[in-house]
Coordinates of C-alpha atoms in Angstrom, one line a residue:
X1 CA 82.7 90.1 110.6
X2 CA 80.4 93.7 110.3
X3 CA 84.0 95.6 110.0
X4 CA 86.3 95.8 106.8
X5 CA 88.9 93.9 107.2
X6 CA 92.1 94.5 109.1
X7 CA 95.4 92.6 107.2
X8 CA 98.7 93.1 108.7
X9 CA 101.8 92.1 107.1
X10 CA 105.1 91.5 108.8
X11 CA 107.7 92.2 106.9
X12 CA 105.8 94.6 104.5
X13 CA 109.0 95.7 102.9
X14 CA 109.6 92.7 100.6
X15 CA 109.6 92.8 96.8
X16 CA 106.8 90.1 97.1
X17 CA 104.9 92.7 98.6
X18 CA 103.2 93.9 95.0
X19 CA 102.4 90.4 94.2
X20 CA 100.5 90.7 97.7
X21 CA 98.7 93.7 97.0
X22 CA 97.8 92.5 93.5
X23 CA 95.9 89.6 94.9
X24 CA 94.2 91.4 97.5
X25 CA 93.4 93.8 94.1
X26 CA 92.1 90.2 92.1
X27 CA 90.0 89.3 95.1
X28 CA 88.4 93.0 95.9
X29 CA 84.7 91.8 95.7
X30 CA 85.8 88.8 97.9
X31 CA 87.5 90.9 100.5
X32 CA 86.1 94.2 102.2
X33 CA 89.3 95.1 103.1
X34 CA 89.7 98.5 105.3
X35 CA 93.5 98.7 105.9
X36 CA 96.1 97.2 104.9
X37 CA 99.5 97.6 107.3
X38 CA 102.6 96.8 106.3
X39 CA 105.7 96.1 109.1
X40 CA 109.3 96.4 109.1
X41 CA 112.1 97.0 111.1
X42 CA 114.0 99.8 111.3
X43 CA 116.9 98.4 108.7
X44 CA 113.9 97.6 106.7
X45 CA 112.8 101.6 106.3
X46 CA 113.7 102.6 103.1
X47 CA 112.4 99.3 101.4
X48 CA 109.5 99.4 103.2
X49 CA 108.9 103.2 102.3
X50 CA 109.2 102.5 98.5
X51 CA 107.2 99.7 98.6
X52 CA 104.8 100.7 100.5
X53 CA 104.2 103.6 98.0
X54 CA 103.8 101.5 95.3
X55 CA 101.1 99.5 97.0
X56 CA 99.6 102.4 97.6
X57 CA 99.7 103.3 93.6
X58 CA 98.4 100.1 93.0
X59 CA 95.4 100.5 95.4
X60 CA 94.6 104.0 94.0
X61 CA 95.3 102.9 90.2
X62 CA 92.4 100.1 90.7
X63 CA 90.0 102.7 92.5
X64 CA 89.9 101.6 96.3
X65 CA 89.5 103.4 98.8
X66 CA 91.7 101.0 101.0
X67 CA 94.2 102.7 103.5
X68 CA 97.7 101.5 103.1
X69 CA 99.6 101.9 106.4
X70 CA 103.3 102.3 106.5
X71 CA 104.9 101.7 110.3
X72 CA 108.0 100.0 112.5
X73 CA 105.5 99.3 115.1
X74 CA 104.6 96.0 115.2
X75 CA 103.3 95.9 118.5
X76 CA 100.4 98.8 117.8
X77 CA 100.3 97.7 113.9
X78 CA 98.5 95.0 115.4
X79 CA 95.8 95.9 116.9
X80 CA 92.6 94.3 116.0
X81 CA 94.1 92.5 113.0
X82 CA 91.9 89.7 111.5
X83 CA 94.8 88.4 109.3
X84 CA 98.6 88.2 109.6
X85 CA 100.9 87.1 107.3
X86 CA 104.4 86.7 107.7
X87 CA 107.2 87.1 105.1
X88 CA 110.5 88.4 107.2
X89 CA 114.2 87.6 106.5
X90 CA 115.7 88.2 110.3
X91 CA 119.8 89.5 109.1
X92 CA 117.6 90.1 105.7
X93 CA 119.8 88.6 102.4
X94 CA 122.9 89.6 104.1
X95 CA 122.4 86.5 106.4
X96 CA 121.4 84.6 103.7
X97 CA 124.9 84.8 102.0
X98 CA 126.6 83.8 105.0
X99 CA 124.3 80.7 105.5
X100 CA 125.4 80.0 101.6
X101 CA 129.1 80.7 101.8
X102 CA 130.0 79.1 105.1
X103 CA 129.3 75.7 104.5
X104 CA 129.8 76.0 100.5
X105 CA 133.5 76.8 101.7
X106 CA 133.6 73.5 103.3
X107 CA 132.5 71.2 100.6
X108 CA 128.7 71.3 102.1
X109 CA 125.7 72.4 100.6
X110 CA 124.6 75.6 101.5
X111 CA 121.2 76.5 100.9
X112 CA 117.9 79.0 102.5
X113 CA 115.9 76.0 103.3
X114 CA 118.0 72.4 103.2
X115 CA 121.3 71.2 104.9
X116 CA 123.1 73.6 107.5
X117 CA 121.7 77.0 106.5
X118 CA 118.1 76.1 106.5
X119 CA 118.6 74.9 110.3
X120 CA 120.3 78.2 111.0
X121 CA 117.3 80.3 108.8
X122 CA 115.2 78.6 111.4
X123 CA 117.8 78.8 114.7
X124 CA 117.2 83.1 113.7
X125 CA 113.4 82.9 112.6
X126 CA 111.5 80.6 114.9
X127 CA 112.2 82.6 118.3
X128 CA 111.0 85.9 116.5
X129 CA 107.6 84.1 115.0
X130 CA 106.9 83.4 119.1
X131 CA 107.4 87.2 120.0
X132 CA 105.2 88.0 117.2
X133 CA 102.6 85.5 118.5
X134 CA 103.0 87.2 121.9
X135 CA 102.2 90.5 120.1
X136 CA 99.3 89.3 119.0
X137 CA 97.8 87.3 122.1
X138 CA 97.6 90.8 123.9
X139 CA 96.6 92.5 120.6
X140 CA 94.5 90.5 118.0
X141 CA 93.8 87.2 119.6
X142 CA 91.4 86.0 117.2
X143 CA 93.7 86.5 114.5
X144 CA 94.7 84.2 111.8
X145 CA 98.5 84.0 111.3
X146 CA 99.5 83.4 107.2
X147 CA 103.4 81.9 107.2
X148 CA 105.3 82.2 104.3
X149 CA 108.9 82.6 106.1
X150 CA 110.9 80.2 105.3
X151 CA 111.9 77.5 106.2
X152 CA 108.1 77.6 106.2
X153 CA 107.3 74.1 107.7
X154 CA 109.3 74.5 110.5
X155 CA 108.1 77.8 111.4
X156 CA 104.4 77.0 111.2
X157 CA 105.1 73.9 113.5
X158 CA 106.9 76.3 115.8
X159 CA 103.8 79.2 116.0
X160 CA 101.4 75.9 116.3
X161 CA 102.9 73.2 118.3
X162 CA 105.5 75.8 120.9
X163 CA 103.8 79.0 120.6
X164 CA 100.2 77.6 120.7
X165 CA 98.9 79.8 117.9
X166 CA 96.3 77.1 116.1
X167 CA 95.2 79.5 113.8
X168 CA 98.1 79.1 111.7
X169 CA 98.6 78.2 108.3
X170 CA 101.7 78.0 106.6
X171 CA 102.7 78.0 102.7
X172 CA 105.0 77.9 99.7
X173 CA 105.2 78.7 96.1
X174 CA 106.5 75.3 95.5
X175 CA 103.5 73.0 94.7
X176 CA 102.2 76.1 92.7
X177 CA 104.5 75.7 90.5
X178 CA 104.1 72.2 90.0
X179 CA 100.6 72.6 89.6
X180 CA 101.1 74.7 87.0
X181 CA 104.0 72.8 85.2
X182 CA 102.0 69.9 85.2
X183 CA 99.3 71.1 83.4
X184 CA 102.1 73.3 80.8
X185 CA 103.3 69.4 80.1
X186 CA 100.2 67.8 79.4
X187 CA 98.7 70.8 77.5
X188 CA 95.3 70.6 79.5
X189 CA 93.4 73.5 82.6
X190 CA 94.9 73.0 86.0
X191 CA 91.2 72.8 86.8
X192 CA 91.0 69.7 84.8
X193 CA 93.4 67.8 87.2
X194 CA 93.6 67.0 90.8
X195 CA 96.4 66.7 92.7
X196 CA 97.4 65.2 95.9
X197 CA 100.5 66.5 97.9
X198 CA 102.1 65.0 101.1
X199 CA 105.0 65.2 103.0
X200 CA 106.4 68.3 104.1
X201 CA 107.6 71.6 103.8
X202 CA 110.1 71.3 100.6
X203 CA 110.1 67.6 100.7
X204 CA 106.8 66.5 99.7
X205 CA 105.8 64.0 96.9
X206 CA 102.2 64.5 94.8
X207 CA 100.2 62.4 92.5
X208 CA 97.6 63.5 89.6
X209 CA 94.3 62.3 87.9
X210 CA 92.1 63.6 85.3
X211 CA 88.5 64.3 85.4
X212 CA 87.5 60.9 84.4
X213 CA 89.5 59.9 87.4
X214 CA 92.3 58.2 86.1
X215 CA 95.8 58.6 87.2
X216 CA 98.3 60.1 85.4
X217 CA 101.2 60.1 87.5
X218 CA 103.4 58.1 85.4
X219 CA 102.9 59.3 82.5
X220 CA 103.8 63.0 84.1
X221 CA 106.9 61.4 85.8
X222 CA 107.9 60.2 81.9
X223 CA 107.2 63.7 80.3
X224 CA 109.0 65.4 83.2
X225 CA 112.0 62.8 83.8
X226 CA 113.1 61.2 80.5
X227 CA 115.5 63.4 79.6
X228 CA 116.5 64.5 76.0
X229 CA 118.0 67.8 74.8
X230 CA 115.2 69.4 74.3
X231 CA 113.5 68.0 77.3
X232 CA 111.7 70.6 79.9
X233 CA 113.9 72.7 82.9
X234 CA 113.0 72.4 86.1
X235 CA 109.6 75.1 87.0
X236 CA 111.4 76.2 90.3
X237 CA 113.7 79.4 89.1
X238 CA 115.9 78.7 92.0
X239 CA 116.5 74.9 91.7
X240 CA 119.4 73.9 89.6
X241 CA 117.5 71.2 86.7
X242 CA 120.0 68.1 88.2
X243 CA 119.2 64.8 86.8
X244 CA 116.9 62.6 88.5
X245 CA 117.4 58.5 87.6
X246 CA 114.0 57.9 86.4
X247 CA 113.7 54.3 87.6
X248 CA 114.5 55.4 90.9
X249 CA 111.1 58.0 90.4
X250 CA 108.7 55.1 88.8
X251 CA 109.9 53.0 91.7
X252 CA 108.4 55.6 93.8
X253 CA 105.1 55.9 91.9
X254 CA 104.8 59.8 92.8
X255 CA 106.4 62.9 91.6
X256 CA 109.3 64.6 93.7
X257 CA 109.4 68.2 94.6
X258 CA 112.0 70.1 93.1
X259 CA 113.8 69.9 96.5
X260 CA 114.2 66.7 96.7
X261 CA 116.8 67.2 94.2
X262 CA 119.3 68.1 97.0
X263 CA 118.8 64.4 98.2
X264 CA 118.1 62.3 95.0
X265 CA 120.9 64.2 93.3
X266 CA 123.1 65.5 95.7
X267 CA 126.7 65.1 94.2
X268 CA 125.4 66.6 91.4
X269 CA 123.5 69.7 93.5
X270 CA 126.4 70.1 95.5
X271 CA 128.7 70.3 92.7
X272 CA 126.8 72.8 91.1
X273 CA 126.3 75.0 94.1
X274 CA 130.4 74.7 95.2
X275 CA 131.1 75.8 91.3
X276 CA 128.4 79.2 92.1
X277 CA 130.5 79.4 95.5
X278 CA 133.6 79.7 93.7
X279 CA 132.4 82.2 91.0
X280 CA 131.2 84.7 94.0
X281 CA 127.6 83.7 92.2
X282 CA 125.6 82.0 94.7
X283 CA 121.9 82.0 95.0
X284 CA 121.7 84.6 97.8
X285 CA 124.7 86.7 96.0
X286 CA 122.4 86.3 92.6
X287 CA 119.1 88.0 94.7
X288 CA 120.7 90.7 96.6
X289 CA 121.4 92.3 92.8
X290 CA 117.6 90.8 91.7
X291 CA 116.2 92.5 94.3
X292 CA 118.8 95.9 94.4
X293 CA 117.0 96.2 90.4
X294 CA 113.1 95.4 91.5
X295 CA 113.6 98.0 94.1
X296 CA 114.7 100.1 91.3
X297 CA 111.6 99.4 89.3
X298 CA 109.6 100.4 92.6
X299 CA 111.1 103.8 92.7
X300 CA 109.2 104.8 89.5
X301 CA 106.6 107.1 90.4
X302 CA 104.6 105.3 87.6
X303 CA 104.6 102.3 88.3
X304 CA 101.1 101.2 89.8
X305 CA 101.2 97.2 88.8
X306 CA 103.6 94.0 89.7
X307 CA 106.4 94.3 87.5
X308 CA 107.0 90.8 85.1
X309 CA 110.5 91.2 86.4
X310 CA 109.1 89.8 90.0
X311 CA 108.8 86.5 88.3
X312 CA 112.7 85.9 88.4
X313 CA 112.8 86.2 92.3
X314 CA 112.6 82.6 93.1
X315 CA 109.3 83.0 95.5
X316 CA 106.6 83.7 92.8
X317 CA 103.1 82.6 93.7
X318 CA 103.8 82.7 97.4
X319 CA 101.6 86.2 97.8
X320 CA 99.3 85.4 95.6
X321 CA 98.2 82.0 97.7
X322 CA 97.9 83.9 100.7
X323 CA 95.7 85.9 99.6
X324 CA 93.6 83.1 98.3
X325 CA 93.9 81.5 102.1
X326 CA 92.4 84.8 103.4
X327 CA 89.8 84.7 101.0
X328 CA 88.9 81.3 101.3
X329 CA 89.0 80.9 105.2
X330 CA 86.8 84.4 105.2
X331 CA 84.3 83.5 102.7
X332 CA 84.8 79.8 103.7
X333 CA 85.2 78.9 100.0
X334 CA 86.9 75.3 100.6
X335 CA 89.2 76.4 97.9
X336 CA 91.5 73.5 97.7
X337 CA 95.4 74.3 98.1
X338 CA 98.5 72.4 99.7
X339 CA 99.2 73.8 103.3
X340 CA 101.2 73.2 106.0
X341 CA 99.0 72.3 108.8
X342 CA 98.5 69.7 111.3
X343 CA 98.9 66.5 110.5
X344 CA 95.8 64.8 112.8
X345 CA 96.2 61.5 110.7
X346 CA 96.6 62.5 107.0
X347 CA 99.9 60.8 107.1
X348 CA 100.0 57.7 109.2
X349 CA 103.9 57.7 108.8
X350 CA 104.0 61.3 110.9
X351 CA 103.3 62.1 114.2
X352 CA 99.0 62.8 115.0
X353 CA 100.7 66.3 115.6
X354 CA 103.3 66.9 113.3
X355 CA 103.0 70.1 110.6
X356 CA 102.4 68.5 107.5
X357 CA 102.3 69.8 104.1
X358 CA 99.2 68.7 102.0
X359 CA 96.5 69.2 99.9
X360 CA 93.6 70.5 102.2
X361 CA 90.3 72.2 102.0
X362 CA 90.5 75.5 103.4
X363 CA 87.2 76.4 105.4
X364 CA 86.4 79.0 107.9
X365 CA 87.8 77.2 110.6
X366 CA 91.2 76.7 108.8
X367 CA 92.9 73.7 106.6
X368 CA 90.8 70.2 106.0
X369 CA 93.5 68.0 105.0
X370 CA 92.9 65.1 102.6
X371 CA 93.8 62.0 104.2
X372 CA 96.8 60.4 102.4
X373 CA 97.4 56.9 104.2
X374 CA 101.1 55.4 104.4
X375 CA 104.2 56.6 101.9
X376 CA 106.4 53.0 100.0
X377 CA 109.0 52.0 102.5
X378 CA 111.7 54.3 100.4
X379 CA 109.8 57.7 100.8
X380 CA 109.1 56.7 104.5
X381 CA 112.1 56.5 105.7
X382 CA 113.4 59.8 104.8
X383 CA 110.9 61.5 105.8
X384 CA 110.9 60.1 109.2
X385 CA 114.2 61.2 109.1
X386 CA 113.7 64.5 108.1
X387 CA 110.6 65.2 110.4
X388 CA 112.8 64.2 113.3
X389 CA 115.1 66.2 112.1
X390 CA 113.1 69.4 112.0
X391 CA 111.7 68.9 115.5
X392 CA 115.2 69.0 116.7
X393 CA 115.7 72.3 115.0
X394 CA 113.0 73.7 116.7
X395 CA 114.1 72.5 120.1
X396 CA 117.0 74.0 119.4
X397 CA 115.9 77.4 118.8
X398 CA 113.1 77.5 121.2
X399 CA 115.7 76.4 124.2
X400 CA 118.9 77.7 122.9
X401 CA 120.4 74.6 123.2
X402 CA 123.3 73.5 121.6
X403 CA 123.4 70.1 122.1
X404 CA 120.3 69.5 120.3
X405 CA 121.5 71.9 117.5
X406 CA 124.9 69.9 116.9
X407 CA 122.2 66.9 116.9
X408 CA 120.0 68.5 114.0
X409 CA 123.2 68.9 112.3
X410 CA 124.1 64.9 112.9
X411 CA 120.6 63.5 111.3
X412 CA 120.5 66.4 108.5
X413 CA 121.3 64.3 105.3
X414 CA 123.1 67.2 103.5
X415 CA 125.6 67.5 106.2
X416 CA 128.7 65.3 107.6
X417 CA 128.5 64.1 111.3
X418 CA 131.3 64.4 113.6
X419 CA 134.4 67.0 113.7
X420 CA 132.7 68.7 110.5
X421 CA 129.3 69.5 111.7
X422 CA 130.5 70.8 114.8
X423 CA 132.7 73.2 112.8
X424 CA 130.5 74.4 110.6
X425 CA 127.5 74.8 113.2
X426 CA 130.2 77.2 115.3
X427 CA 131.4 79.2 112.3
X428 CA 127.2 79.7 112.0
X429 CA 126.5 80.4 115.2
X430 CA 129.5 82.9 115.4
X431 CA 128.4 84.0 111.8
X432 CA 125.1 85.4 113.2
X433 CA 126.1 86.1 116.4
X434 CA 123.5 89.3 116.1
X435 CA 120.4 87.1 115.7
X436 CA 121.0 84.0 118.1
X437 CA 120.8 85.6 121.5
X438 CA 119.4 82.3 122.8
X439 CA 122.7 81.1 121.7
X440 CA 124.5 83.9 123.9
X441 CA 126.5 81.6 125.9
X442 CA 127.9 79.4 123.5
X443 CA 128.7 81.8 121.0
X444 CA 130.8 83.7 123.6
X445 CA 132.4 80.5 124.4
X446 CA 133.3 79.9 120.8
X447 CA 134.4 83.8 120.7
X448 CA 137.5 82.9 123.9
X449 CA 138.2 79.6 123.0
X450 CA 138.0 79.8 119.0
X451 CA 139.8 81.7 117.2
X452 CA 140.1 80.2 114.2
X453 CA 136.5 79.7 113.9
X454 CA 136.8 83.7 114.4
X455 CA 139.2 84.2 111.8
X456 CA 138.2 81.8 109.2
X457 CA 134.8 83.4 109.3
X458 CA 136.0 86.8 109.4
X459 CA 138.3 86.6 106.7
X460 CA 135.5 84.8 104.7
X461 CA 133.1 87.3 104.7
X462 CA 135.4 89.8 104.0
X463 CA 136.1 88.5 101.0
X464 CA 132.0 88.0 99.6

């Protein structure tokens, strides 16, 4: 590439977006980065305007002479992009709290990324990913797109597998952190261990050697899992630390995400999140006033760095590895770093074409995965389950159709079949009436033939 490089980022009014900046900053003499752009919609303005100032202290406060871009237009924003990363909310938090509430007030989990309001994160997300694909066929086609939307797996597999956009690769903060807490418990470099990750997005397992080569997965799962008093918390700040039964994890021979939680511990999860329900405390509530203070913090006319208070968001690390993608695909570095990308094999349990998340070499012409063979009957089972379950979801939202969305809602673990997932989906759909136009018909339907689904949601929201 003789040009600097173009970066666009959708949804450039996100708190993450200093963490962004600040690894573009780290990576300066990797990067000759021209402009940076940053996207938002117009509900998104004043966010994206504070920001986006701050991004542009940074920038000046570490000498470059980058140009820092503030727009709503997505479409002319871009033009001739090389990179695009993606880290939109569609119905921002607001939506977020309803996807919490509505099935918490039903005895259900209700969480961003698992059980009923993950699928409905992905019923609003997915069909905006394909109209920013669109965007870019016409506009950057050679572009590479950088997910880190949640629910991230599903998205990427949406932009790769229904869009067609193969130069996608998607990511999370969550094996970061493991990474990281990993090497915290066995007082050693993260560059002196290798890990392994498979699975997928927010239900993926990983192992671990040391530079002699040995493994040291079950020694980790003891530090991490026999629990005493004084024992270590759970790394992920937005994962309630519920017990796991340790013979059930050395049966497994490989370390859990903090996810799987929601599965391995459920009652207890569930409990937990129905007890923040009732105390108007639940995650989403908790980050709309996390964020309402960060944005505070951003105001300051003096502040040209990523505030420690960004830590306590929940979605640390997520910016920072995106810029290390774009680095590494650029410079082709073959950094090492778990990805969601296509499967072609790495998991024999998975489809050849499934999106995968796994520890993968990234090279010019995208993710390398590591090859990772066949998961224990236990692990292999679920995650059938949950793969199938996911490709549903994205049926769903690609087609509209609510037949295949009550049948997400059927195989999803962390919700019941029958008369209570069909309530629950409605009150959803109904819910976010504003963001599921391919669910126009049905939610009308709901709307004349409903109206306690009306009501109930009403009156609950009211209430938040």
């Amino acid at each position: 590439m003789g040009k600097g490089l173009k970066i666009v980022t959708i949804g450039g009014g996100s708190s993450y977006t200093p963490e962004l900046i600040e690894g573009y900053i780290k990576r300066k003499d990797e990067m000759p980065i021209d402009e940076i752009v940053l996207v938002d919609i117009e509900a998104g303005q004043e966010k994206l305007n504070i920001v986006g100032e701050m991004a542009k202290r940074m920038v000046k406060a570490a000498g470059l002479d980058w140009k820092v871009t503030l727009t709503l237009d997505r479409f002319n924003a871009l033009k001739d992009a090389d990179f695009v990363t993606t880290q939109f909310r569609v119905g921002l938090l607001d939506a977020r709290v309803k996807d919490e509430r509505i099935p918490l007030s039903h005895g259900i989990l209700g969480q961003e990324t698992n059980g009923a309001g993950g699928m409905l994160k992905a019923f609003r997300t997915i069909p905006i990913i394909g109209q920013i694909i669109e965007d870019m066929k016409v506009q950057c086609p050679d572009a590479w797109l950088i997910n880190f939307t949640n629910p991230a797996g599903m998205v990427t597999e949406a932009a790769i597998k229904q869009f067609g956009w193969k130069r996608t690769i998607g990511l999370c903060n969550v094996p970061i952190t493991h990474c990281m807490d990993i090497a915290g418990q066995l007082d050693v470099d993260q560059e002196d261990l290798f890990y392994q990750f498979a699975g997928i997005n927010h239900f993926h397992w990983h192992k671990v050697w040391d530079r002699q080569g040995k493994e040291l997965t079950a020694k980790v799962i003891d530090l991490l899992y026999k629990k005493s008093d004084d024992g270590p918390e759970s790394a992920l700040k937005n994962i309630h630390d519920a017990n796991y039964h340790i013979e059930q994890i050395q049966d497994l021979g490989m370390l859990p995400c903090g996810y799987h939680r929601y599965y391995y511990s459920e009652d207890e999860m569930l409990q937990h999140s129905i007890e923040e329900f009732q105390a108007g405390a639940t995650r989403a509530q908790v980050v709309k006033k996390t964020e309402q203070q960060l944005f505070e913090l951003y105001k300051d006319p003096a502040l040209d760095y990523k505030p420690e208070e960004l830590t306590q968001r929940g979605g640390t690390y997520y910016s920072d590895a995106a810029c290390e993608v774009i680095a590494s695909i650029y410079n082709d570095k073959r950094t090492v770093m778990v990805v969601s990308t296509q499967n072609n094999g790495t998991i024999q349990d998975l489809p050849y074409d499934a999106i995968v998340e796994v520890s993968a070499q990234i090279t010019s012409h995208g993710a390398v995965p590591f090859n990772w063979g066949e998961f224990m009957p236990a692990a292999r089972g679920m995650i059938q389950l949950m793969k199938g379950m996911e490709e549903t979801v994205i049926r769903a939202a690609v087609e509209g159709n609510y037949g295949a969305a009550l049948h997400a809602f059927t195989i999803n673990p962390l919700v019941p079949g029958g008369q209570m997932a069909k309530r629950v989906l409605d009150e959803l759909l109904y819910a976010h009436k504003a963001h599921l136009s391919q669910f126009a018909d049905k939610i009308a339907e709901i709307e004349a033939n409903q109206p306690d689904v009306v009501a109930y949601v009403d009156e609950l929201m009211q209430s938040n």
